[in-house]
Amino acid sequence: MSHPLQPDTALCTPDTVPATQDAAAHARSQFPRGLYQPEGSFRFAMDALLLARFALPASGSRKECTVADLGTGCGVVALAMLLDAPSMTATGLDIDPALAAAAQTNAASLGLADRFAARTGNLADVRTMLAAETFDLVVSNPPYHRADQGRHSATQLRTNALFETAGGLETFVSAAGYLVRNKGKFCCIYPAERLTELMTALAAARLEPKHLRLVHSKQDREAVLVLLEARKNANSGCIIHPPLILYSGEGEATTLTPQALAFCPHLACNARGHHQIGDSA
């Protein structure tokens, strides 16, 4: 088994050399713009940024925190959290070596190489990769679609990100339950229409829902996503927070709401709001 902050040797390429202070400062000022994403891979959307903000510890907390990001992709969720929480360290796990390497490259460009390590592996085999209960917090933005649901994408990288072809919801939640410490937190974002499936998977992994927030595209629309925090081996009792409304206006006048921007300032990079939730196949 590997130490959480020891990256795969194969991912340590010249591109992962830490950036100069000036270069890192520039990359941070542009975040999340400028992240390297391999050709043919899934392009992250605002749901990743919403999860990163939702999972952050209480404002002002200086307690050290170890984070595992399951299905890290280019690393956007973990890196957003590291930028906002200097006391955090993170390990990103992804089944695809190209994406894990991209995450390591992005960490280096942001000056976060000493606080982030990417690892390649299948979450179904997580027990052979990392020790049990080694993380304070586990986050995940798992694939939203069942393997047999709809038309698959043109590339395997995008298909794996969007469809449960390389691991279903239960695989992600089970891995989270294994990795998180007793009473530690698991945070995820998932389609609202599959909430009952998520609750079932959490119960099987001994993860008790504690905080839930529904995400609506507009005030008068049904919920499209759910942000959920669960704790391992916790007592029952879940707080349902006010809904998060993302957009207002119609057509070309559509903009992100002040509520959405206050919740997640990183969304300001696309304040007009035309970068919709998810990514089409």
Coordinates of C-alpha atoms in Angstrom, one line a residue:
M1 CA 0.0 0.0 0.0
S2 CA 1.1 3.5 -0.7
H3 CA 1.3 6.6 1.4
P4 CA -1.6 8.9 0.5
L5 CA 0.7 11.8 -0.5
Q6 CA 3.1 9.7 -2.6
P7 CA 2.2 10.2 -6.2
D8 CA 2.6 7.4 -8.8
T9 CA 6.2 7.4 -10.1
A10 CA 4.9 7.2 -13.6
L11 CA 3.1 10.5 -13.2
C12 CA 6.3 12.4 -12.2
T13 CA 7.2 14.0 -15.6
P14 CA 8.9 17.3 -16.4
D15 CA 5.5 18.9 -16.6
T16 CA 5.0 18.2 -12.9
V17 CA 8.0 20.3 -11.8
P18 CA 6.7 23.0 -9.4
A19 CA 6.0 26.3 -11.0
T20 CA 7.9 29.5 -10.1
Q21 CA 6.1 31.7 -7.5
D22 CA 5.1 34.2 -10.2
A23 CA 3.8 31.5 -12.5
A24 CA 1.9 29.8 -9.7
A25 CA 0.4 33.2 -8.6
H26 CA -0.8 33.8 -12.2
A27 CA -2.3 30.3 -12.5
R28 CA -4.1 30.8 -9.2
S29 CA -5.5 34.1 -10.4
Q30 CA -6.9 32.4 -13.5
F31 CA -8.3 29.3 -11.8
P32 CA -10.3 27.4 -12.8
R33 CA -9.4 28.6 -16.3
G34 CA -6.2 27.2 -17.7
L35 CA -6.4 23.7 -16.1
Y36 CA -4.8 21.1 -18.4
Q37 CA -7.4 18.6 -19.7
P38 CA -6.2 15.8 -22.0
E39 CA -7.7 15.8 -25.5
G40 CA -10.8 13.7 -25.7
S41 CA -11.4 13.8 -22.0
F42 CA -14.5 15.1 -20.1
R43 CA -14.5 18.8 -19.6
F44 CA -15.4 19.6 -16.0
A45 CA -18.4 21.8 -15.4
M46 CA -19.8 23.9 -12.6
D47 CA -21.0 20.8 -10.6
A48 CA -17.3 20.1 -9.7
L49 CA -16.9 23.7 -8.4
L50 CA -20.1 23.4 -6.4
L51 CA -18.9 20.2 -4.8
A52 CA -15.5 21.8 -3.9
R53 CA -17.2 24.7 -2.2
F54 CA -19.8 22.5 -0.4
A55 CA -17.2 20.2 1.0
L56 CA -14.9 22.9 2.5
P57 CA -14.5 23.0 6.3
A58 CA -16.1 25.7 8.3
S59 CA -14.7 29.2 7.4
G60 CA -11.7 30.0 9.5
S61 CA -10.9 26.4 10.4
R62 CA -7.2 25.9 10.7
K63 CA -7.4 22.2 11.5
E64 CA -5.2 20.0 9.3
C65 CA -7.4 17.9 7.0
T66 CA -6.6 15.0 4.6
V67 CA -8.8 14.7 1.6
A68 CA -9.3 11.9 -1.0
D69 CA -10.9 12.9 -4.3
L70 CA -12.4 9.8 -6.0
G71 CA -12.5 10.0 -9.8
T72 CA -10.3 13.2 -9.7
G73 CA -10.1 13.7 -13.4
C74 CA -8.0 16.8 -14.0
G75 CA -8.0 17.5 -10.3
V76 CA -10.4 20.4 -10.3
V77 CA -12.4 19.5 -7.1
A78 CA -9.4 18.8 -4.9
L79 CA -7.3 21.7 -6.3
A80 CA -10.2 24.2 -5.7
M81 CA -10.4 23.0 -2.1
L82 CA -6.6 23.3 -1.6
L83 CA -6.6 26.8 -2.9
D84 CA -9.3 27.8 -0.4
A85 CA -8.1 25.8 2.6
P86 CA -4.3 26.1 3.2
S87 CA -4.4 23.4 6.0
M88 CA -5.6 20.7 3.6
T89 CA -3.6 18.0 1.7
A90 CA -5.3 15.9 -1.0
T91 CA -4.9 12.6 -2.9
G92 CA -6.7 12.3 -6.2
L93 CA -7.5 8.8 -7.5
D94 CA -8.5 8.1 -11.1
I95 CA -8.7 5.0 -13.3
D96 CA -7.1 6.7 -16.2
P97 CA -3.3 7.4 -16.2
A98 CA -3.7 10.4 -18.5
L99 CA -6.1 12.1 -16.2
A100 CA -4.1 11.4 -13.1
A101 CA -1.1 12.8 -14.8
A102 CA -3.1 15.9 -15.8
A103 CA -4.1 16.4 -12.2
Q104 CA -0.5 16.2 -11.1
T105 CA 0.5 18.7 -13.8
N106 CA -2.2 21.1 -12.7
A107 CA -1.2 20.8 -9.1
A108 CA 2.4 21.7 -10.0
S109 CA 1.3 24.7 -12.1
L110 CA -0.7 26.1 -9.2
G111 CA 2.2 25.6 -6.7
L112 CA 0.3 22.8 -4.9
A113 CA 2.6 19.9 -5.8
D114 CA 3.6 19.5 -2.1
R115 CA 0.0 19.2 -1.0
F116 CA -1.5 17.0 -3.8
A117 CA -0.7 13.6 -5.1
A118 CA -2.5 11.8 -7.9
R119 CA -2.7 8.0 -8.1
T120 CA -4.0 5.7 -10.8
G121 CA -6.2 2.8 -10.0
N122 CA -9.6 1.2 -10.1
L123 CA -11.7 2.1 -7.0
A124 CA -12.9 -1.5 -6.9
D125 CA -9.3 -2.3 -5.9
V126 CA -8.9 0.6 -3.4
R127 CA -8.2 -1.8 -0.5
T128 CA -4.9 -2.8 -2.3
M129 CA -3.9 0.8 -2.9
L130 CA -4.5 2.7 0.3
A131 CA -4.9 1.9 4.0
A132 CA -8.4 2.0 5.6
E133 CA -9.6 5.0 7.4
T134 CA -6.7 7.3 6.4
F135 CA -8.7 10.4 5.3
D136 CA -10.7 13.0 7.2
L137 CA -12.8 13.8 4.2
V138 CA -13.6 12.0 1.0
V139 CA -15.2 13.8 -2.0
S140 CA -16.6 12.5 -5.3
N141 CA -18.4 13.7 -8.4
P142 CA -19.2 10.2 -9.7
P143 CA -20.6 9.4 -13.2
Y144 CA -24.3 10.4 -13.4
H145 CA -25.6 7.9 -16.0
R146 CA -26.0 4.1 -15.8
A147 CA -23.9 2.2 -18.3
D148 CA -27.0 1.3 -20.4
Q149 CA -28.5 4.8 -20.2
G150 CA -28.3 6.8 -23.5
R151 CA -25.7 7.1 -26.2
H152 CA -22.0 6.8 -25.1
S153 CA -19.5 9.4 -25.8
A154 CA -17.0 9.5 -28.7
T155 CA -14.0 8.7 -26.5
Q156 CA -13.5 6.2 -23.7
L157 CA -12.2 9.0 -21.4
R158 CA -15.5 10.9 -21.7
T159 CA -17.6 7.7 -21.5
N160 CA -15.9 6.7 -18.2
A161 CA -16.6 10.1 -16.7
L162 CA -20.3 10.3 -17.7
F163 CA -21.4 6.6 -17.6
E164 CA -21.0 3.9 -14.9
T165 CA -18.8 1.8 -17.3
A166 CA -15.7 1.8 -15.0
G167 CA -17.5 1.7 -11.7
G168 CA -21.0 2.4 -10.5
L169 CA -22.3 4.5 -7.7
E170 CA -21.9 1.7 -5.2
T171 CA -18.2 1.4 -6.1
F172 CA -17.5 5.0 -5.4
V173 CA -19.5 5.1 -2.1
S174 CA -18.0 1.8 -0.9
A175 CA -14.5 3.2 -1.5
A176 CA -15.4 6.3 0.4
G177 CA -16.6 4.3 3.3
Y178 CA -13.4 2.3 3.4
L179 CA -11.1 5.4 3.1
V180 CA -12.8 7.8 5.5
R181 CA -12.0 7.8 9.2
N182 CA -14.6 6.9 11.8
K183 CA -16.9 10.0 12.1
G184 CA -15.2 11.5 9.0
K185 CA -17.1 13.1 6.2
F186 CA -18.0 12.0 2.7
C187 CA -19.3 14.8 0.3
C188 CA -20.7 14.2 -3.2
I189 CA -22.8 15.8 -5.9
Y190 CA -25.3 13.6 -7.8
P191 CA -28.4 13.8 -9.9
A192 CA -31.4 14.6 -7.8
E193 CA -33.5 12.0 -9.6
R194 CA -31.2 9.3 -8.3
L195 CA -31.3 10.4 -4.7
T196 CA -32.9 7.2 -3.4
E197 CA -30.1 5.1 -5.0
L198 CA -27.5 7.4 -3.3
M199 CA -29.2 6.9 0.1
T200 CA -29.2 3.2 -0.3
A201 CA -25.5 3.1 -1.2
L202 CA -24.6 5.3 1.7
A203 CA -26.5 3.1 4.2
A204 CA -24.6 0.0 2.9
A205 CA -21.3 1.8 3.5
R206 CA -22.3 3.0 7.0
L207 CA -22.4 6.6 5.9
E208 CA -25.2 8.6 7.5
P209 CA -26.5 11.6 5.7
K210 CA -26.1 14.8 7.8
H211 CA -26.5 17.7 5.3
L212 CA -28.4 17.9 2.1
R213 CA -28.9 20.8 -0.4
L214 CA -30.9 20.6 -3.6
V215 CA -29.6 22.5 -6.7
H216 CA -32.1 24.0 -9.1
S217 CA -31.2 25.5 -12.5
K218 CA -33.9 28.2 -11.9
Q219 CA -36.4 29.2 -9.2
D220 CA -39.4 27.5 -10.9
R221 CA -37.6 24.4 -12.1
E222 CA -37.3 21.0 -10.4
A223 CA -34.0 20.1 -8.7
V224 CA -31.4 18.8 -11.0
L225 CA -28.6 18.0 -8.5
V226 CA -28.1 17.2 -4.8
L227 CA -25.2 18.1 -2.7
L228 CA -24.9 15.7 0.2
E229 CA -22.6 15.3 3.2
A230 CA -22.5 12.1 5.2
R231 CA -20.6 11.0 8.2
K232 CA -19.2 7.5 8.9
N233 CA -21.0 5.7 11.8
A234 CA -22.9 8.8 12.8
N235 CA -26.2 9.0 14.5
S236 CA -29.3 9.7 12.4
G237 CA -30.4 13.2 11.7
C238 CA -30.1 15.2 8.5
I239 CA -30.4 19.0 7.9
I240 CA -32.1 20.0 4.7
H241 CA -30.7 23.3 3.7
P242 CA -32.4 26.0 1.5
P243 CA -32.2 25.2 -2.2
L244 CA -29.4 26.7 -4.3
I245 CA -30.8 28.5 -7.4
L246 CA -28.2 28.9 -10.1
Y247 CA -29.7 31.0 -12.9
S248 CA -32.0 33.9 -13.4
G249 CA -33.2 35.6 -16.6
E250 CA -34.0 34.1 -20.0
G251 CA -32.1 33.5 -23.2
E252 CA -29.1 35.8 -23.7
A253 CA -30.1 37.6 -20.5
T254 CA -29.5 34.4 -18.4
T255 CA -27.0 35.0 -15.7
L256 CA -25.8 33.3 -12.6
T257 CA -27.7 34.4 -9.5
P258 CA -26.0 36.4 -6.7
Q259 CA -26.8 33.5 -4.5
A260 CA -24.8 31.1 -6.7
L261 CA -21.9 33.4 -6.9
A262 CA -21.9 34.0 -3.2
F263 CA -21.9 30.3 -2.6
C264 CA -19.1 29.5 -5.1
P265 CA -17.0 32.5 -6.1
H266 CA -15.1 30.4 -8.6
L267 CA -18.3 30.4 -10.8
A268 CA -17.5 34.1 -11.6
C269 CA -15.2 32.9 -14.4
N270 CA -18.4 32.3 -16.3
A271 CA -20.8 34.8 -14.8
R272 CA -23.1 34.9 -17.9
G273 CA -24.0 31.3 -17.0
H274 CA -23.9 29.7 -20.4
H275 CA -21.6 26.8 -19.1
Q276 CA -24.5 24.6 -18.1
I277 CA -24.4 21.8 -15.5
G278 CA -22.7 18.6 -16.7
D279 CA -21.4 18.0 -20.2
S280 CA -23.2 16.6 -23.2
A281 CA -22.1 13.3 -24.6

